Amino acid sequence: MIDMRSLARDLADLVLARSCAGCEAPGTVLCPACWSHLTRSVIERSLPDGTLATASTDYLGIGTNVVIAHKEHGWHALTPMLGVLLARAVTTLTADPVSLVPIPPHAQALARRGTDPLADIVTATTRALHSVGQHAQCRPVLMRRQDAGALKLLGREERRLAVQSSFALSPRTPGLTGRVIIVDDVITTGITVVEARRTLEQAGIAVHGVAAVASTPLRGGLR
Ligand SMILES: [Zn+2]
């Protein structure tokens, strides 16, 4: 049976891929100059609870444009590249076998987009890691207990309260092997991933670190 949604996405990609998601240069979905920018270095941050977090690029300019094009505008042709960017952040944390635990989507966002962009990226990340010999499995064991909705309109303390106890472990949690790494597309304050870590560790699951495609530069030298 033809998957009409998938077909429509592929057709949309053909139309949309006429310019670079990062800089709008014509001819490609992501130009070599933007790719070079996104893979220039890996950012390391210590989150408020001391968790080590890594990201492939800043959530600024090109980094923001590419993440938003994929997440909000459905540029699915970017998925393999975003998978490689997240894989760079993972390998910086460890070269050991990993279980990647994605931050679950908000119900509203999932309904609006009809897809979970992060889940697609993480699938591409496991492929990218396998291709360089690092064993990786996607383990979506977290679920949202209550949906805090869009956090970007809230202040730092309001965000912290909104995400408190927002995650639960899926009742059908498979065994997690190797080092457990929480993955997200963008780290902003880190409050969401810190809460995810707290949820996992309360269930006796040790978290090795957090990896993301991009990280927001924080004011006040908290990076
Ligand atoms: Zn470009």
mmCIF file of N, CA and C and ligand atoms in Angstrom, residues 19-26 28-35 62 66, ligand 1:
data_model
loop_
_atom_site.group_PDB
_atom_site.id
_atom_site.type_symbol
_atom_site.label_atom_id
_atom_site.label_comp_id
_atom_site.label_asym_id
_atom_site.label_seq_id
_atom_site.Cartn_x
_atom_site.Cartn_y
_atom_site.Cartn_z
ATOM 1 N N SER A 19 16.923 25.147 -1.898
ATOM 2 C CA SER A 19 17.836 26.085 -1.266
ATOM 3 C C SER A 19 18.317 25.505 0.061
ATOM 4 N N CYS A 20 19.475 25.993 0.513
ATOM 5 C CA CYS A 20 20.079 25.481 1.746
ATOM 6 C C CYS A 20 19.261 25.912 2.965
ATOM 7 N N ALA A 21 18.998 24.962 3.870
ATOM 8 C CA ALA A 21 18.217 25.269 5.070
ATOM 9 C C ALA A 21 18.972 26.240 5.979
ATOM 10 N N GLY A 22 20.296 26.263 5.850
ATOM 11 C CA GLY A 22 21.088 27.121 6.727
ATOM 12 C C GLY A 22 21.222 28.543 6.238
ATOM 13 N N CYS A 23 21.478 28.701 4.924
ATOM 14 C CA CYS A 23 21.814 30.044 4.402
ATOM 15 C C CYS A 23 21.036 30.419 3.153
ATOM 16 N N GLU A 24 20.161 29.538 2.678
ATOM 17 C CA GLU A 24 19.327 29.775 1.502
ATOM 18 C C GLU A 24 20.113 29.804 0.196
ATOM 19 N N ALA A 25 21.348 29.340 0.201
ATOM 20 C CA ALA A 25 22.086 29.213 -1.063
ATOM 21 C C ALA A 25 21.342 28.205 -1.940
ATOM 22 N N PRO A 26 21.225 28.477 -3.233
ATOM 23 C CA PRO A 26 20.438 27.593 -4.088
ATOM 24 C C PRO A 26 21.135 26.268 -4.375
ATOM 25 N N THR A 28 20.895 23.014 -3.036
ATOM 26 C CA THR A 28 21.073 21.867 -2.137
ATOM 27 C C THR A 28 20.333 22.107 -0.829
ATOM 28 N N VAL A 29 19.985 21.018 -0.153
ATOM 29 C CA VAL A 29 19.240 21.149 1.099
ATOM 30 C C VAL A 29 20.123 21.645 2.246
ATOM 31 N N LEU A 30 21.437 21.389 2.127
ATOM 32 C CA LEU A 30 22.387 21.899 3.128
ATOM 33 C C LEU A 30 23.741 22.042 2.416
ATOM 34 N N CYS A 31 24.211 23.271 2.297
ATOM 35 C CA CYS A 31 25.414 23.518 1.487
ATOM 36 C C CYS A 31 26.677 23.131 2.267
ATOM 37 N N PRO A 32 27.792 22.904 1.551
ATOM 38 C CA PRO A 32 29.042 22.511 2.219
ATOM 39 C C PRO A 32 29.513 23.525 3.257
ATOM 40 N N ALA A 33 29.309 24.808 3.000
ATOM 41 C CA ALA A 33 29.773 25.823 3.961
ATOM 42 C C ALA A 33 28.984 25.719 5.268
ATOM 43 N N CYS A 34 27.672 25.496 5.171
ATOM 44 C CA CYS A 34 26.867 25.364 6.386
ATOM 45 C C CYS A 34 27.212 24.065 7.112
ATOM 46 N N TRP A 35 27.430 22.983 6.353
ATOM 47 C CA TRP A 35 27.813 21.711 6.982
ATOM 48 C C TRP A 35 29.127 21.871 7.740
ATOM 49 N N ILE A 62 22.818 29.564 11.668
ATOM 50 C CA ILE A 62 22.685 28.380 10.810
ATOM 51 C C ILE A 62 22.117 27.203 11.608
ATOM 52 N N VAL A 66 18.560 25.330 10.577
ATOM 53 C CA VAL A 66 18.495 23.933 10.148
ATOM 54 C C VAL A 66 17.551 23.126 11.046
HETATM 55 ZN ZN ZN B 1 24.184 26.972 3.451
#
